[in-house]
């Protein structure tokens, strides 16, 4: 099993910045993809950004140029730097990791508990 602990959410004014962090621990053989998703009230959970174990990144169109995802493979951490925040970025942000606990084991999909990001005008 893999446990994820998120930190860094909070309240920020529009145009401001926040940095989210997520640390993975537990029975980890290899982490393949790390990412961030978000869910606003009344909406479905959506992808924000992902990063593979070789550093390939993918961003939602709505955050391109404003958000940057990064990871530290040695520490099993992933971060999301969010700049130029907008009201519509308000949501609960979830860390997601796709990892194996052993060489022959299945690829698991793990989620953090979520951290609230609120952007005010």
PDB file of C-alpha atoms in Angstrom:
ATOM      1  CA  UNK A   1       0.000   0.000   0.000  1.00  0.00           C
ATOM      2  CA  UNK A   2       1.026   3.561  -0.701  1.00  0.00           C
ATOM      3  CA  UNK A   3       0.072   6.491   1.490  1.00  0.00           C
ATOM      4  CA  UNK A   4      -0.035  10.072   0.240  1.00  0.00           C
ATOM      5  CA  UNK A   5       0.159  13.177   2.396  1.00  0.00           C
ATOM      6  CA  UNK A   6      -0.619  16.541   0.832  1.00  0.00           C
ATOM      7  CA  UNK A   7       0.175  20.008   2.095  1.00  0.00           C
ATOM      8  CA  UNK A   8       0.157  23.597   0.948  1.00  0.00           C
ATOM      9  CA  UNK A   9      -3.455  24.469   0.275  1.00  0.00           C
ATOM     10  CA  UNK A  10      -5.085  27.602   1.577  1.00  0.00           C
ATOM     11  CA  UNK A  11      -6.694  30.925   0.784  1.00  0.00           C
ATOM     12  CA  UNK A  12      -5.093  33.290  -1.711  1.00  0.00           C
ATOM     13  CA  UNK A  13      -6.179  36.353  -3.633  1.00  0.00           C
ATOM     14  CA  UNK A  14      -6.629  36.222  -7.371  1.00  0.00           C
ATOM     15  CA  UNK A  15      -3.305  36.678  -9.092  1.00  0.00           C
ATOM     16  CA  UNK A  16      -1.422  35.142  -6.196  1.00  0.00           C
ATOM     17  CA  UNK A  17       0.550  31.931  -5.891  1.00  0.00           C
ATOM     18  CA  UNK A  18       0.428  28.713  -3.912  1.00  0.00           C
ATOM     19  CA  UNK A  19       2.586  25.621  -3.861  1.00  0.00           C
ATOM     20  CA  UNK A  20       1.140  22.184  -3.183  1.00  0.00           C
ATOM     21  CA  UNK A  21       3.277  19.260  -2.094  1.00  0.00           C
ATOM     22  CA  UNK A  22       2.597  15.555  -1.844  1.00  0.00           C
ATOM     23  CA  UNK A  23       4.780  12.889  -0.266  1.00  0.00           C
ATOM     24  CA  UNK A  24       4.341   9.188  -0.962  1.00  0.00           C
ATOM     25  CA  UNK A  25       5.327   6.557   1.568  1.00  0.00           C
ATOM     26  CA  UNK A  26       4.710   2.923   2.347  1.00  0.00           C
ATOM     27  CA  UNK A  27       5.389  -0.158   0.278  1.00  0.00           C
ATOM     28  CA  UNK A  28       6.829   1.394  -2.876  1.00  0.00           C
ATOM     29  CA  UNK A  29       8.725  -0.515  -5.543  1.00  0.00           C
ATOM     30  CA  UNK A  30       8.378   2.100  -8.255  1.00  0.00           C
ATOM     31  CA  UNK A  31       6.260   5.164  -8.919  1.00  0.00           C
ATOM     32  CA  UNK A  32       5.374   5.692 -12.562  1.00  0.00           C
ATOM     33  CA  UNK A  33       3.087   8.687 -12.769  1.00  0.00           C
ATOM     34  CA  UNK A  34       2.438  11.376 -10.191  1.00  0.00           C
ATOM     35  CA  UNK A  35      -0.169  14.021 -10.648  1.00  0.00           C
ATOM     36  CA  UNK A  36      -2.692  16.471  -9.372  1.00  0.00           C
ATOM     37  CA  UNK A  37      -6.427  16.511  -9.947  1.00  0.00           C
ATOM     38  CA  UNK A  38      -9.037  18.904  -8.668  1.00  0.00           C
ATOM     39  CA  UNK A  39     -12.726  18.928  -7.945  1.00  0.00           C
ATOM     40  CA  UNK A  40     -14.784  22.073  -7.641  1.00  0.00           C
ATOM     41  CA  UNK A  41     -18.213  22.059  -5.961  1.00  0.00           C
ATOM     42  CA  UNK A  42     -20.804  20.502  -8.222  1.00  0.00           C
ATOM     43  CA  UNK A  43     -18.243  19.446 -10.799  1.00  0.00           C
ATOM     44  CA  UNK A  44     -16.447  16.252 -11.688  1.00  0.00           C
ATOM     45  CA  UNK A  45     -12.858  15.650 -10.704  1.00  0.00           C
ATOM     46  CA  UNK A  46     -10.541  16.811 -13.458  1.00  0.00           C
ATOM     47  CA  UNK A  47      -6.901  16.428 -14.339  1.00  0.00           C
ATOM     48  CA  UNK A  48      -4.653  19.368 -13.546  1.00  0.00           C
ATOM     49  CA  UNK A  49      -1.185  18.038 -14.328  1.00  0.00           C
ATOM     50  CA  UNK A  50       0.799  14.810 -14.413  1.00  0.00           C
ATOM     51  CA  UNK A  51       4.478  13.928 -14.568  1.00  0.00           C
ATOM     52  CA  UNK A  52       6.039  10.580 -15.419  1.00  0.00           C
ATOM     53  CA  UNK A  53       9.080   8.971 -13.853  1.00  0.00           C
ATOM     54  CA  UNK A  54      11.207  10.300 -16.723  1.00  0.00           C
ATOM     55  CA  UNK A  55       9.882  13.830 -16.385  1.00  0.00           C
ATOM     56  CA  UNK A  56       7.306  14.024 -19.149  1.00  0.00           C
ATOM     57  CA  UNK A  57       4.549  16.416 -18.182  1.00  0.00           C
ATOM     58  CA  UNK A  58       0.950  16.933 -19.181  1.00  0.00           C
ATOM     59  CA  UNK A  59      -1.242  19.905 -18.250  1.00  0.00           C
ATOM     60  CA  UNK A  60      -4.879  20.799 -18.538  1.00  0.00           C
ATOM     61  CA  UNK A  61      -5.319  23.597 -21.052  1.00  0.00           C
ATOM     62  CA  UNK A  62      -6.784  25.815 -18.339  1.00  0.00           C
ATOM     63  CA  UNK A  63      -3.550  25.812 -16.315  1.00  0.00           C
ATOM     64  CA  UNK A  64      -0.883  25.779 -19.023  1.00  0.00           C
ATOM     65  CA  UNK A  65       1.581  28.591 -18.523  1.00  0.00           C
ATOM     66  CA  UNK A  66       0.444  29.209 -14.947  1.00  0.00           C
ATOM     67  CA  UNK A  67       1.046  25.916 -13.123  1.00  0.00           C
ATOM     68  CA  UNK A  68       4.227  23.857 -13.006  1.00  0.00           C
ATOM     69  CA  UNK A  69       4.449  20.268 -11.803  1.00  0.00           C
ATOM     70  CA  UNK A  70       7.696  18.778 -10.564  1.00  0.00           C
ATOM     71  CA  UNK A  71       8.813  15.651  -8.772  1.00  0.00           C
ATOM     72  CA  UNK A  72      11.726  14.362  -6.741  1.00  0.00           C
ATOM     73  CA  UNK A  73      12.146  10.674  -7.488  1.00  0.00           C
ATOM     74  CA  UNK A  74      14.603  10.160  -4.647  1.00  0.00           C
ATOM     75  CA  UNK A  75      12.125  11.494  -2.099  1.00  0.00           C
ATOM     76  CA  UNK A  76       8.927  10.239  -3.770  1.00  0.00           C
ATOM     77  CA  UNK A  77       7.436  13.695  -3.748  1.00  0.00           C
ATOM     78  CA  UNK A  78       5.513  15.757  -6.253  1.00  0.00           C
ATOM     79  CA  UNK A  79       4.809  19.469  -6.155  1.00  0.00           C
ATOM     80  CA  UNK A  80       2.501  21.828  -7.993  1.00  0.00           C
ATOM     81  CA  UNK A  81       3.514  25.467  -8.244  1.00  0.00           C
ATOM     82  CA  UNK A  82       0.437  27.532  -8.987  1.00  0.00           C
ATOM     83  CA  UNK A  83       0.884  31.104 -10.185  1.00  0.00           C
ATOM     84  CA  UNK A  84      -1.546  33.729 -11.463  1.00  0.00           C
ATOM     85  CA  UNK A  85      -4.368  31.991  -9.639  1.00  0.00           C
ATOM     86  CA  UNK A  86      -7.907  32.658 -10.791  1.00  0.00           C
ATOM     87  CA  UNK A  87     -11.273  32.386  -9.063  1.00  0.00           C
ATOM     88  CA  UNK A  88     -12.023  29.331 -11.176  1.00  0.00           C
ATOM     89  CA  UNK A  89      -9.006  27.513  -9.723  1.00  0.00           C
ATOM     90  CA  UNK A  90     -10.896  27.176  -6.440  1.00  0.00           C
ATOM     91  CA  UNK A  91     -11.280  23.464  -5.718  1.00  0.00           C
ATOM     92  CA  UNK A  92     -10.110  20.575  -3.616  1.00  0.00           C
ATOM     93  CA  UNK A  93      -6.810  19.396  -5.078  1.00  0.00           C
ATOM     94  CA  UNK A  94      -5.935  15.720  -4.923  1.00  0.00           C
ATOM     95  CA  UNK A  95      -2.550  14.099  -5.310  1.00  0.00           C
ATOM     96  CA  UNK A  96      -2.550  10.923  -7.410  1.00  0.00           C
ATOM     97  CA  UNK A  97       0.152   8.297  -7.773  1.00  0.00           C
ATOM     98  CA  UNK A  98       0.328   5.214  -9.964  1.00  0.00           C
ATOM     99  CA  UNK A  99       2.800   2.841  -8.409  1.00  0.00           C
ATOM    100  CA  UNK A 100       3.814  -0.742  -7.856  1.00  0.00           C
ATOM    101  CA  UNK A 101       4.562  -2.217  -4.453  1.00  0.00           C
ATOM    102  CA  UNK A 102       6.623  -5.032  -5.948  1.00  0.00           C
ATOM    103  CA  UNK A 103       8.192  -5.975  -9.285  1.00  0.00           C
ATOM    104  CA  UNK A 104       5.509  -8.528 -10.115  1.00  0.00           C
ATOM    105  CA  UNK A 105       2.623  -6.821  -8.410  1.00  0.00           C
ATOM    106  CA  UNK A 106      -0.173  -4.828 -10.003  1.00  0.00           C
ATOM    107  CA  UNK A 107      -0.032  -1.160 -10.836  1.00  0.00           C
ATOM    108  CA  UNK A 108      -2.026   0.608  -8.143  1.00  0.00           C
ATOM    109  CA  UNK A 109      -3.854   3.922  -8.293  1.00  0.00           C
ATOM    110  CA  UNK A 110      -3.552   5.912  -5.058  1.00  0.00           C
ATOM    111  CA  UNK A 111      -5.150   9.168  -3.918  1.00  0.00           C
ATOM    112  CA  UNK A 112      -4.415  11.691  -1.236  1.00  0.00           C
ATOM    113  CA  UNK A 113      -7.053  13.075   1.092  1.00  0.00           C
ATOM    114  CA  UNK A 114      -7.292  16.368  -0.767  1.00  0.00           C
ATOM    115  CA  UNK A 115      -6.327  19.901   0.115  1.00  0.00           C
ATOM    116  CA  UNK A 116      -8.551  22.941  -0.315  1.00  0.00           C
ATOM    117  CA  UNK A 117      -7.425  25.800  -2.515  1.00  0.00           C
ATOM    118  CA  UNK A 118      -9.609  28.902  -2.377  1.00  0.00           C
ATOM    119  CA  UNK A 119      -8.975  31.898  -4.607  1.00  0.00           C
ATOM    120  CA  UNK A 120     -10.724  35.102  -3.577  1.00  0.00           C
ATOM    121  CA  UNK A 121     -11.349  38.313  -5.484  1.00  0.00           C
TER     122      UNK A 121
END
